[in-house]
Structure formats: structure tokens, C-alpha cells
PDB file of C-alpha atoms and ligand atoms in Angstrom:
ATOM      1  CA  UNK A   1     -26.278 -30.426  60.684  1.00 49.00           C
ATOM      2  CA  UNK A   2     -26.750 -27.635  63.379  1.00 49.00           C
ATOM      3  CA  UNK A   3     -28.177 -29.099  66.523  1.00 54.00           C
ATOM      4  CA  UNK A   4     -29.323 -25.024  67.380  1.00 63.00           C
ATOM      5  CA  UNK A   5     -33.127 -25.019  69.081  1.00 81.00           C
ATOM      6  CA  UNK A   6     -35.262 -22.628  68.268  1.00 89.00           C
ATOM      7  CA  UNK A   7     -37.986 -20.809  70.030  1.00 93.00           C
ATOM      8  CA  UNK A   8     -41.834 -21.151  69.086  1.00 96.00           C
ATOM      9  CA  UNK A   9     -44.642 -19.449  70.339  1.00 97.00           C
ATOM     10  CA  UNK A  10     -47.658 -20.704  69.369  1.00 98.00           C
ATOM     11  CA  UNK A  11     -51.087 -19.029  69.116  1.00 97.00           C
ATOM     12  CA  UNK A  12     -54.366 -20.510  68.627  1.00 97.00           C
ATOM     13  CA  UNK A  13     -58.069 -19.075  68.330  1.00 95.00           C
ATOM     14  CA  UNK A  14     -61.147 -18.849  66.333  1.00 93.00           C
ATOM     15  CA  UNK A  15     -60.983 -16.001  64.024  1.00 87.00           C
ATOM     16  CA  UNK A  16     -61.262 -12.557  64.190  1.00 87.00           C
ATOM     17  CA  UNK A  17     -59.891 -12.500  67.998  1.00 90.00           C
ATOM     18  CA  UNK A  18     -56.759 -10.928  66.466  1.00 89.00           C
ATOM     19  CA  UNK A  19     -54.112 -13.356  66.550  1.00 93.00           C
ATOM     20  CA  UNK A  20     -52.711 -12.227  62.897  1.00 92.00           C
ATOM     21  CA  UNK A  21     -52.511  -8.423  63.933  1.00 92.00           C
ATOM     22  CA  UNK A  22     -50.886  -9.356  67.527  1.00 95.00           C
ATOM     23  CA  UNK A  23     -48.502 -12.032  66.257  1.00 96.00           C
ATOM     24  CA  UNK A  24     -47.273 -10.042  63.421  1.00 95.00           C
ATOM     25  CA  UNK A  25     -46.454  -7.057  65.901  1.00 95.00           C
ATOM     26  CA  UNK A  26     -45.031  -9.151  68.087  1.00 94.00           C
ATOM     27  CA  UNK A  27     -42.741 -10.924  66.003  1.00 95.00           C
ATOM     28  CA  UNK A  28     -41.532  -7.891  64.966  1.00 93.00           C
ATOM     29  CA  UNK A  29     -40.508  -6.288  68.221  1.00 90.00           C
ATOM     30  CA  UNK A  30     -38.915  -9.766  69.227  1.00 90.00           C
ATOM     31  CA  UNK A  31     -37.224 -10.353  66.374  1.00 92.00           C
ATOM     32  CA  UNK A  32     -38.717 -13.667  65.851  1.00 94.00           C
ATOM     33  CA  UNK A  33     -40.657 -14.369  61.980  1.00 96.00           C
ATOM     34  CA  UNK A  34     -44.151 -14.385  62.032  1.00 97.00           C
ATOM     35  CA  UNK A  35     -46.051 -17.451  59.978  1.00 97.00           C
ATOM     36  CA  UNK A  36     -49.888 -17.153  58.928  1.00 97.00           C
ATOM     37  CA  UNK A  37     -50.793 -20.788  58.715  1.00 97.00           C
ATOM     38  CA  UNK A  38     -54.384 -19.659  57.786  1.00 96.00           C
ATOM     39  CA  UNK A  39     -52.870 -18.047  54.809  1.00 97.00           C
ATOM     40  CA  UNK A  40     -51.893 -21.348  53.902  1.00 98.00           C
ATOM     41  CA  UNK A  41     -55.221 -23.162  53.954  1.00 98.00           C
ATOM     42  CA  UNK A  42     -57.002 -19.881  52.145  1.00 98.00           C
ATOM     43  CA  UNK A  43     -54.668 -20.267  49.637  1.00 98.00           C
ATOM     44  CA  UNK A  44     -55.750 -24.417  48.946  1.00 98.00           C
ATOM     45  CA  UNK A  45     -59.005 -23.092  49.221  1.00 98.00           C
ATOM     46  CA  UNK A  46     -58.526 -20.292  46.730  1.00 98.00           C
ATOM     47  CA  UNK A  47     -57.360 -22.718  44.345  1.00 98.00           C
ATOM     48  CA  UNK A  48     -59.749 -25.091  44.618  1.00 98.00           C
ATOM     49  CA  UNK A  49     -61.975 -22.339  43.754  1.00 98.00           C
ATOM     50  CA  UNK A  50     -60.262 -20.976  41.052  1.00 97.00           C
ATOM     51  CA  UNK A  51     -60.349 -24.442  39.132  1.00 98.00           C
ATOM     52  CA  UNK A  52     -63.764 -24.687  39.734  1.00 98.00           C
ATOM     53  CA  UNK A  53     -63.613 -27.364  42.396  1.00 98.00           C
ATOM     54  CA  UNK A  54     -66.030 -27.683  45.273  1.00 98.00           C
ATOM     55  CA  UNK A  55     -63.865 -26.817  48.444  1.00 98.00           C
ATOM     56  CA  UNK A  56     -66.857 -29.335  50.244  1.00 96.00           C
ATOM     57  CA  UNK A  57     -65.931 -32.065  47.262  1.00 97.00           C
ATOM     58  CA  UNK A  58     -63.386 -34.045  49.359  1.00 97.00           C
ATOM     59  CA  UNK A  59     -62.515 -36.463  46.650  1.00 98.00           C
ATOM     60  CA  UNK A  60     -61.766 -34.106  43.911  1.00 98.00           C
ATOM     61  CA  UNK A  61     -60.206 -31.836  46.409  1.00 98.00           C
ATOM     62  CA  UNK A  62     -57.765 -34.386  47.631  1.00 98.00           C
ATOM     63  CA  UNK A  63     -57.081 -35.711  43.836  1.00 98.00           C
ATOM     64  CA  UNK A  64     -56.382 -31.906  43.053  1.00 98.00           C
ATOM     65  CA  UNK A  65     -53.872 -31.574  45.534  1.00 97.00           C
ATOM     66  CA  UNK A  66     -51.603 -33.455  43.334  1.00 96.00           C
ATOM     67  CA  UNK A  67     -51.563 -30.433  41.131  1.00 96.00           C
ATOM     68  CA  UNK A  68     -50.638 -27.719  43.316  1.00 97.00           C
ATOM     69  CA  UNK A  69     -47.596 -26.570  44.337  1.00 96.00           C
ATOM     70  CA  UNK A  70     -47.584 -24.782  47.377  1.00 96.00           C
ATOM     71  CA  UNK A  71     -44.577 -22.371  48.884  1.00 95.00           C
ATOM     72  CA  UNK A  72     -44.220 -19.970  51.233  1.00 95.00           C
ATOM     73  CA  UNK A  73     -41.510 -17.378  50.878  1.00 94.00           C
ATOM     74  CA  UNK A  74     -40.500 -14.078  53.068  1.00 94.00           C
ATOM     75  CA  UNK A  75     -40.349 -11.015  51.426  1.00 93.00           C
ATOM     76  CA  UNK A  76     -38.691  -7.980  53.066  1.00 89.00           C
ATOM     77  CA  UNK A  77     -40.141  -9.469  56.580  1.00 87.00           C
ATOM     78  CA  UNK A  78     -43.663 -10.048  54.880  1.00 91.00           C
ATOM     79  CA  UNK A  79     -44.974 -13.489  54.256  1.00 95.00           C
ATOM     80  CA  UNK A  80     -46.146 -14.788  50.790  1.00 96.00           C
ATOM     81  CA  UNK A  81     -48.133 -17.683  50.025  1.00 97.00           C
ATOM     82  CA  UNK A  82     -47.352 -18.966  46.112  1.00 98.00           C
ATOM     83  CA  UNK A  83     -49.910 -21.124  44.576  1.00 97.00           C
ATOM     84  CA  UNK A  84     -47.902 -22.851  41.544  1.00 96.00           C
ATOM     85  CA  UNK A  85     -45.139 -20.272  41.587  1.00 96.00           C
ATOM     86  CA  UNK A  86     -48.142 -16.706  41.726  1.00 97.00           C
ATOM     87  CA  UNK A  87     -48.136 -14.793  44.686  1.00 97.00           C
ATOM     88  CA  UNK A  88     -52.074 -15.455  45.774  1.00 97.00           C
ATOM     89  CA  UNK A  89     -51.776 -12.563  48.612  1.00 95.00           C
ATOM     90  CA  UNK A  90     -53.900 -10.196  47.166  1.00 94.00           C
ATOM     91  CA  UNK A  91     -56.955 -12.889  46.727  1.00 95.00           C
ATOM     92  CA  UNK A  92     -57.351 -14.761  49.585  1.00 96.00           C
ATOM     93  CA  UNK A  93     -59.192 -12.445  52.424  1.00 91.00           C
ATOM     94  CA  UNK A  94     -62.306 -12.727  50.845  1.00 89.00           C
ATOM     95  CA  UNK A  95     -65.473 -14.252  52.501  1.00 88.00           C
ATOM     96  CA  UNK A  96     -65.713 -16.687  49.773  1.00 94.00           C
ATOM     97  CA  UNK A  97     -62.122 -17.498  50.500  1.00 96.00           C
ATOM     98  CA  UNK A  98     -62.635 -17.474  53.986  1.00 92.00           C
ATOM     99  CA  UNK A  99     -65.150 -20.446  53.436  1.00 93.00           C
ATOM    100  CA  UNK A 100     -63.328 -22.364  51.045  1.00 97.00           C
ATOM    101  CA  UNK A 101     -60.592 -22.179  53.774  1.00 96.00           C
ATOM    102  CA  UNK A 102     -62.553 -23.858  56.070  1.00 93.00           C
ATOM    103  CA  UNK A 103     -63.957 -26.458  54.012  1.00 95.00           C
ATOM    104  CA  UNK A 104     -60.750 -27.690  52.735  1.00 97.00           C
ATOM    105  CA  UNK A 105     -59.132 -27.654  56.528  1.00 95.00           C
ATOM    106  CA  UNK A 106     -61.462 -30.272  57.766  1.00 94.00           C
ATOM    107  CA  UNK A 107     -59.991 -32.680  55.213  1.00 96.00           C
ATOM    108  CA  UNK A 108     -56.925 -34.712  57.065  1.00 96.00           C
ATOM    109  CA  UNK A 109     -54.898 -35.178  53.318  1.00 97.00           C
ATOM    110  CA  UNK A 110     -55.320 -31.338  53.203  1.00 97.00           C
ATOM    111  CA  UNK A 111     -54.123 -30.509  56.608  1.00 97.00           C
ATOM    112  CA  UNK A 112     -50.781 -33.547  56.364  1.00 97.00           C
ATOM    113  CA  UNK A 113     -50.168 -31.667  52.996  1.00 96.00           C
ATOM    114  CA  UNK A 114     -49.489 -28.314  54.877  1.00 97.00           C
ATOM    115  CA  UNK A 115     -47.680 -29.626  57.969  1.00 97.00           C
ATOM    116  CA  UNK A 116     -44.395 -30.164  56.756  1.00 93.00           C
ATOM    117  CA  UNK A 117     -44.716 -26.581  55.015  1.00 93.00           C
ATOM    118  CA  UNK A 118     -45.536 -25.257  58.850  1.00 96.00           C
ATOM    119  CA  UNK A 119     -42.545 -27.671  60.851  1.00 96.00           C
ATOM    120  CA  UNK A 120     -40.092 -26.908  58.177  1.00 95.00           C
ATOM    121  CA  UNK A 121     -40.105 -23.017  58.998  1.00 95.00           C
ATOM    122  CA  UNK A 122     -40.181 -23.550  62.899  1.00 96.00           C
ATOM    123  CA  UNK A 123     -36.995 -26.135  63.029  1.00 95.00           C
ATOM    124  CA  UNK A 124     -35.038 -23.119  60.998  1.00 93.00           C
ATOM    125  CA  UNK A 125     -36.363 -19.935  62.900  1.00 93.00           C
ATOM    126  CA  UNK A 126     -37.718 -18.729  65.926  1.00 95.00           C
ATOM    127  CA  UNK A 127     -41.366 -18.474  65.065  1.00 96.00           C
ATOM    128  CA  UNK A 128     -44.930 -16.497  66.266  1.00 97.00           C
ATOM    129  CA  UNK A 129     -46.919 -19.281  64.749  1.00 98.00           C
ATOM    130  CA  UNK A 130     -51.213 -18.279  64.423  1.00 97.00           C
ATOM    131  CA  UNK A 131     -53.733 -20.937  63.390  1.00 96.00           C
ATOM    132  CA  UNK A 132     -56.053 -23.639  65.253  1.00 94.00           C
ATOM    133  CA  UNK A 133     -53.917 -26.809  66.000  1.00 95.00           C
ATOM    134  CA  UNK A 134     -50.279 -24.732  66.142  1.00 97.00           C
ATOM    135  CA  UNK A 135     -50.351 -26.224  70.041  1.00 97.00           C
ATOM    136  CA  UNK A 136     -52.249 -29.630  69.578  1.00 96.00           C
ATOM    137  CA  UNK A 137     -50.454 -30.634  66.548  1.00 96.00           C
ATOM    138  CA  UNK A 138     -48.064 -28.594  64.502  1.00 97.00           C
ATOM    139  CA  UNK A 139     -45.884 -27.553  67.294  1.00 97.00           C
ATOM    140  CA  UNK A 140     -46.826 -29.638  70.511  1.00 96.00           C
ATOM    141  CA  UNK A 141     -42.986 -28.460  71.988  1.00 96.00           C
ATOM    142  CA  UNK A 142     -43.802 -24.435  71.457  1.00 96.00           C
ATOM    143  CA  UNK A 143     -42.141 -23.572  74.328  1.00 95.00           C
ATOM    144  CA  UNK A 144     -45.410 -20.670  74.879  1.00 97.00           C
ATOM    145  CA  UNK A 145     -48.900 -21.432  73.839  1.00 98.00           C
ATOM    146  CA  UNK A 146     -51.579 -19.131  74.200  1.00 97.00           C
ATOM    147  CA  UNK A 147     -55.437 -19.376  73.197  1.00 97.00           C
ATOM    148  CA  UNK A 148     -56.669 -15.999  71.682  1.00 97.00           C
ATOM    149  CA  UNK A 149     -60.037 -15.587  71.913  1.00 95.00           C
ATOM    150  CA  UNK A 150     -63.369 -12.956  72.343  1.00 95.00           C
ATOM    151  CA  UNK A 151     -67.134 -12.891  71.980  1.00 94.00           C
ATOM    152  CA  UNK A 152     -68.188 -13.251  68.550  1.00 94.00           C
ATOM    153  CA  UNK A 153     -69.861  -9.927  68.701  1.00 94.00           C
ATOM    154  CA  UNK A 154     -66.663  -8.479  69.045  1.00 94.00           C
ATOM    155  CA  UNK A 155     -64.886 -10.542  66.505  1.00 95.00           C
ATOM    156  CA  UNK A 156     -67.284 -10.080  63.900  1.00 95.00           C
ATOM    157  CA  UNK A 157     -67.299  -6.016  64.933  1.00 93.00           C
ATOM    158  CA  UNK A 158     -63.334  -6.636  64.357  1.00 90.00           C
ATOM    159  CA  UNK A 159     -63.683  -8.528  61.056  1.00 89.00           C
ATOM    160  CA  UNK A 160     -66.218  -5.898  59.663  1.00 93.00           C
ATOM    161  CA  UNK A 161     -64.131  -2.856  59.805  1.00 92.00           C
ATOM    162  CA  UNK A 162     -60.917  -4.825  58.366  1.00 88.00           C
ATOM    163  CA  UNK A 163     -63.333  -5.873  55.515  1.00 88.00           C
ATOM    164  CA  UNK A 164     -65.015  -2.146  55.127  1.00 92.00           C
ATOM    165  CA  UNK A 165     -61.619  -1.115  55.326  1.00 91.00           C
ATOM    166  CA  UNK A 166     -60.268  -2.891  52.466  1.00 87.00           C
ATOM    167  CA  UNK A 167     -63.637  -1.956  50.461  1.00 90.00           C
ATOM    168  CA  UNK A 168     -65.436  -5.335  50.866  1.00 86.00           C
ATOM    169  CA  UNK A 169     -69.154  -5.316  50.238  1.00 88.00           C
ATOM    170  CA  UNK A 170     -70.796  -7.129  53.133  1.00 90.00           C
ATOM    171  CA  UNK A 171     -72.579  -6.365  56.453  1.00 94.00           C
ATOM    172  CA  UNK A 172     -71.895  -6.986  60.340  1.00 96.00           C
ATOM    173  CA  UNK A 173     -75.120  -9.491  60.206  1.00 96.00           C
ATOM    174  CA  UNK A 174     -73.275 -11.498  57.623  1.00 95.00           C
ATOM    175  CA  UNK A 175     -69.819 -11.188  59.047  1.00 94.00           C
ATOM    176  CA  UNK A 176     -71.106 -12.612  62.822  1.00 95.00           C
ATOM    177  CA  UNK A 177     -73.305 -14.998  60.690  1.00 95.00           C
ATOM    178  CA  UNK A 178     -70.309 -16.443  58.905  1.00 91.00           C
ATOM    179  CA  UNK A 179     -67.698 -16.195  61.645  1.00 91.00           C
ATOM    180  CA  UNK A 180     -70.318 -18.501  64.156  1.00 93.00           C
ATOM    181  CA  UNK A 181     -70.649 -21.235  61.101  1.00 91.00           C
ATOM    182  CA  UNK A 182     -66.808 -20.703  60.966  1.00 89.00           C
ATOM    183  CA  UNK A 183     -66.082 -21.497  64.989  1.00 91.00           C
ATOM    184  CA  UNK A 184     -68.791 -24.112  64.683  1.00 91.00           C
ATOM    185  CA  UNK A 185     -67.070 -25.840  61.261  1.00 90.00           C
ATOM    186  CA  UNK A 186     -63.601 -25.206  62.859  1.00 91.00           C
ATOM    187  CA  UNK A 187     -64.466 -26.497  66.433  1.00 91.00           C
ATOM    188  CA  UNK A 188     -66.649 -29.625  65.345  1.00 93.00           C
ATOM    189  CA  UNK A 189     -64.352 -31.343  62.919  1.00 91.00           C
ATOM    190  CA  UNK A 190     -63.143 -34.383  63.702  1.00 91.00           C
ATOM    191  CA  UNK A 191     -59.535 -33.604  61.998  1.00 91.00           C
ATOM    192  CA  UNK A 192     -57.151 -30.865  64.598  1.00 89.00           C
ATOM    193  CA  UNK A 193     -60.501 -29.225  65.474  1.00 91.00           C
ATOM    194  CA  UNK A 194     -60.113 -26.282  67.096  1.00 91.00           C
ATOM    195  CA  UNK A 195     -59.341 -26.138  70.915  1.00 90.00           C
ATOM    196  CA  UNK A 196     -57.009 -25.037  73.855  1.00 95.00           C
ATOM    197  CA  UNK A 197     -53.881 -27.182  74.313  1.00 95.00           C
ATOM    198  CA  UNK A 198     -54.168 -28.400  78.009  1.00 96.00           C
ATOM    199  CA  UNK A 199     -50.455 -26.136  78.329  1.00 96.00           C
ATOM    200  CA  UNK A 200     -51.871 -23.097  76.774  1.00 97.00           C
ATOM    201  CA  UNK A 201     -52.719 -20.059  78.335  1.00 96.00           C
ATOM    202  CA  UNK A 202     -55.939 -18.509  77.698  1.00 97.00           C
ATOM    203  CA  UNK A 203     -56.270 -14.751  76.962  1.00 97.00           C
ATOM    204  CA  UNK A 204     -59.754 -13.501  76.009  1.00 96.00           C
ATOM    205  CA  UNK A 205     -59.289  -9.962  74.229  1.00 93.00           C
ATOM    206  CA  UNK A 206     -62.843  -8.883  74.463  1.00 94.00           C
ATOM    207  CA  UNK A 207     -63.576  -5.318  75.224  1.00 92.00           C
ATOM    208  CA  UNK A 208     -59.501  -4.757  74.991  1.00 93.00           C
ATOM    209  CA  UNK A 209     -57.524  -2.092  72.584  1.00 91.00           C
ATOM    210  CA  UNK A 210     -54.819  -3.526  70.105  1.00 91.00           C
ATOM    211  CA  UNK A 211     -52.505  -1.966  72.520  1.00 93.00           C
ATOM    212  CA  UNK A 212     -53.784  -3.537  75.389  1.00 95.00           C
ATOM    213  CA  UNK A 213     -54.048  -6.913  73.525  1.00 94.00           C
ATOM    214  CA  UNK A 214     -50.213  -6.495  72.531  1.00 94.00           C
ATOM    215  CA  UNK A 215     -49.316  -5.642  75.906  1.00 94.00           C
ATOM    216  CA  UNK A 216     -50.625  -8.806  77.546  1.00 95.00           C
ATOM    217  CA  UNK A 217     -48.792 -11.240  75.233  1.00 95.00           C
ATOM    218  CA  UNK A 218     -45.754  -9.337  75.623  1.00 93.00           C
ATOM    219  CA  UNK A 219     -46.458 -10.251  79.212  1.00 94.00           C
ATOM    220  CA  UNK A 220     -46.737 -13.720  78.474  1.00 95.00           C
ATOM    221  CA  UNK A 221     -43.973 -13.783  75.978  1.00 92.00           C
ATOM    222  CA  UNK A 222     -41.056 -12.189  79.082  1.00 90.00           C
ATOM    223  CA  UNK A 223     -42.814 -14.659  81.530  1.00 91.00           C
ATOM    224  CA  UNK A 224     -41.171 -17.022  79.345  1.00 88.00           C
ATOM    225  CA  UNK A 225     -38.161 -15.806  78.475  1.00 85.00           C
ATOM    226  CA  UNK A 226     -37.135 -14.679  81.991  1.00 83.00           C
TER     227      UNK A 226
HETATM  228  O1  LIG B   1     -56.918 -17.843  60.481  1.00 52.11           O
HETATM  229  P1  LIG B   1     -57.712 -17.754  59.179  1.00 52.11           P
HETATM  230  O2  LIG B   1     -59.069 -17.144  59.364  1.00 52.11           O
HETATM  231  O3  LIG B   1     -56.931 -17.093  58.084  1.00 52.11           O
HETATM  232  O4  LIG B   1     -57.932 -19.293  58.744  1.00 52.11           O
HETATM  233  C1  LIG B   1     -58.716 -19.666  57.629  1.00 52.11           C
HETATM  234  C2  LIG B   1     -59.299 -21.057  57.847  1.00 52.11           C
HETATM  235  O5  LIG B   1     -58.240 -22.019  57.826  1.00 52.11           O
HETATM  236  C3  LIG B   1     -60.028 -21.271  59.177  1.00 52.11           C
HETATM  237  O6  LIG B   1     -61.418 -21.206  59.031  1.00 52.11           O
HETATM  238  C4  LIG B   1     -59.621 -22.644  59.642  1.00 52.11           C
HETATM  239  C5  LIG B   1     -58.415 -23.007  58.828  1.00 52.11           C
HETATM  240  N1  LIG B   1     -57.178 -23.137  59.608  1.00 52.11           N
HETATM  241  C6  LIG B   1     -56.938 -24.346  60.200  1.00 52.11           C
HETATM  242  O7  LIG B   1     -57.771 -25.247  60.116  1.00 52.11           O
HETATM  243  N2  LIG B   1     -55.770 -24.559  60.860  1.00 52.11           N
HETATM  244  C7  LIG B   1     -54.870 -23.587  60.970  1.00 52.11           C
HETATM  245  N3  LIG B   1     -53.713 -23.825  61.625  1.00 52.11           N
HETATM  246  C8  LIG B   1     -55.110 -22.311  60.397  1.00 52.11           C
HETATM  247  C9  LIG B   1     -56.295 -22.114  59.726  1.00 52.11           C
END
């Protein structure tokens, strides 16, 4: 068996402060392969709801987990999340998804279910790994962490135009409404809640461009490297 290391950056961060968008770019100009691990828990939760489960039912959601199947695959550089063999990319950036999501990640059964899935990809690649625990518990060794974060004004104003964008009915009210439950859900559970790893370094993004956003990690990610 190859004893080769491999590099890990991971990034952590209530949503909306752009970790997805800045990983993904950043992976690419590294040449390192960027994994969505919320992906992962939107898709349990998508499947919970499209059985007709409760994502807040913890005993039928942990019973159901039996039934699921649950692969990630790279397509020409892109990540895809299979739920029983069906690409579920096109379903799971809904709101109601978004919930679900976070339901289903405050269950520890859930979360062990989806950690080998996440360790398995970083002991074959280097990897720009997003989520909430990637630091505290997925990847403790990542030889970078950082902590993404911004107001939730801004997040939610950030959120909104992706969801306008893809021609999703809602409004900013509703957006910052469910993004605070979110922070508060994610933050508060007693299972990998949310929170900076004592090694990570904290960027807050508010009031910056994409570019400038970019630019900083890049920063981070040299520091490192050098
Ligand atoms: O990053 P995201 O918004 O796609 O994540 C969806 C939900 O999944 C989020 O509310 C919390 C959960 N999640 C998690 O608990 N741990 C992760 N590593 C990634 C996501």
C-alpha cells in the first residue's frame, strides 16, 4: 500500500459565508479536488424527505439509513452526490432541503454514516474540504484550517441572489430568518456542532468581493506551502 501523504485544507463556517464558491475556485487553481460535505448531508436529508420521513424523526431517520446507499463520484472535476445509484444534484439546494440537512446532521448515526465517505477521499487526494467539523473531527491533521465566516446580513444578502438566481421563490426576510435558525441549529448541537478548531485561522469575508475573498485564502494557502 502507498505510504504517499496527502495535503488537506480544511474549511469550516456557517453558511452562506462562501466557503463552497472559494473552495471550489481554489481547488481548481491548486490542483487539489474540491469535496462539498454539505452536499452530503442535503442529500440524507433529501431522502428522508422524499420517502416521506421526518428529517426531525431521529428514530425512523436512523432505521432508514439502512436503506440508502450513499456515493460520491467526480465527474469531469465536478462532484456528484448519488442517492441509491441517482444523481440527487439537481434537488438538493432547496430551502426545504437546506432544513432537512440540518435536522438530519445533528443526529451522531447520521454524521458516523458520512465520515468514512469524507476520510476515504482525503487519504487518496489532496483535498479543499468545506463543512462544519472538517477541522474538529473529519480531518483534525488538515495541515491548513481556516474558519469562513460574515454577518448574517451579508450571508443571507449572499444566499438570496444565488437562490433568485437559480429562480427560487423566497425573500431576503426568509433567507436571514432561516440562515440564523440554521447557525443557531448548527452551533447548538451537541453532536460536531459548529465551531473554530483552536488551529484554525479565522477569516471573516464581510463587506469583501469574491475576488478579494479568493485572494486571502490563496494567502493562507502559500503561507503554508512555503
Ligand atoms: O454547507 P451546507 O449549507 O450545504 O450544509 C447543509 C447542512 O449540513 C448544514 O446546515 C449543516 C450540515 N453540515 C454539517 O453538519 N457538517 C458538515 N461537515 C457539512 C454540513
Amino acid at each position: 500500500m502507498s505510504e504517499k501523504k496527502h495535503m488537506a485544507v480544511a474549511i469550516d463556517g456557517p453558511s452562506g459565508a462562501g466557503k463552497s464558491t472559494i473552495s471550489r475556485i481554489l481547488a481548481k487553481e491548486l490542483g487539489f479536488v474540491y469535496v462539498d460535505t454539505g452536499a452530503l448531508y442535503r442529500a440524507v436529508g433529501y431522502y428522508m424527505l422524499s420517502n416521506n420521513i421526518d428529517p426531525k424523526d431521529a428514530d425512523t431517520v436512523v432505521a432508514a439509513l439502512t436503506d440508502l446507499t450513499l456515493e460520491m463520484r467526480y465527474v469531469g472535476g465536478e462532484q456528484q452526490v448519488l442517492v441509491n445509484g441517482a444523481d440527487v444534484g439537481g434537488y438538493i439546494r432547496t430551502p426545504e432541503v437546506s432544513m432537512a440537512a440540518s435536522a438530519v446532521s445533528a443526529l451522531p448515526p447520521v454524521r458516523q454514516f458520512l465520515l468514512d465517505t469524507q476520510r476515504r477521499i482525503a487519504a487518496t487526494e489532496n483535498v479543499i474540504m468545506d463543512g462544519r467539523d472538517i477541522g474538529t473531527v473529519v480531518l483534525p491533521q488538515a495541515e491548513l484550517k481556516i474558519f469562513l465566516t460574515a454577518t448574517a446580513e451579508d450571508r443571507a444578502q449572499r444566499r438570496f441572489a444565488e437562490l433568485q438566481e437559480k429562480g427560487i421563490a423566497t425573500t431576503f426576510e426568509e433567507v436571514l430568518a432561516d440562515m440564523q435558525k440554521r447557525d443557531y441549529d448548527d452551533s447548538h448541537r451537541a453532536a460536531a456542532p459548529l465551531k473554530q478548531a483552536d488551529d484554525a485561522r479565522l477569516v471573516d469575508t464581510t463587506g469583501f468581493t469574491l475576488e478579494q475573498s479568493v485572494a486571502t485564502l490563496k494567502g493562507l494557502v502559500e503561507e503554508m506551502m512555503a
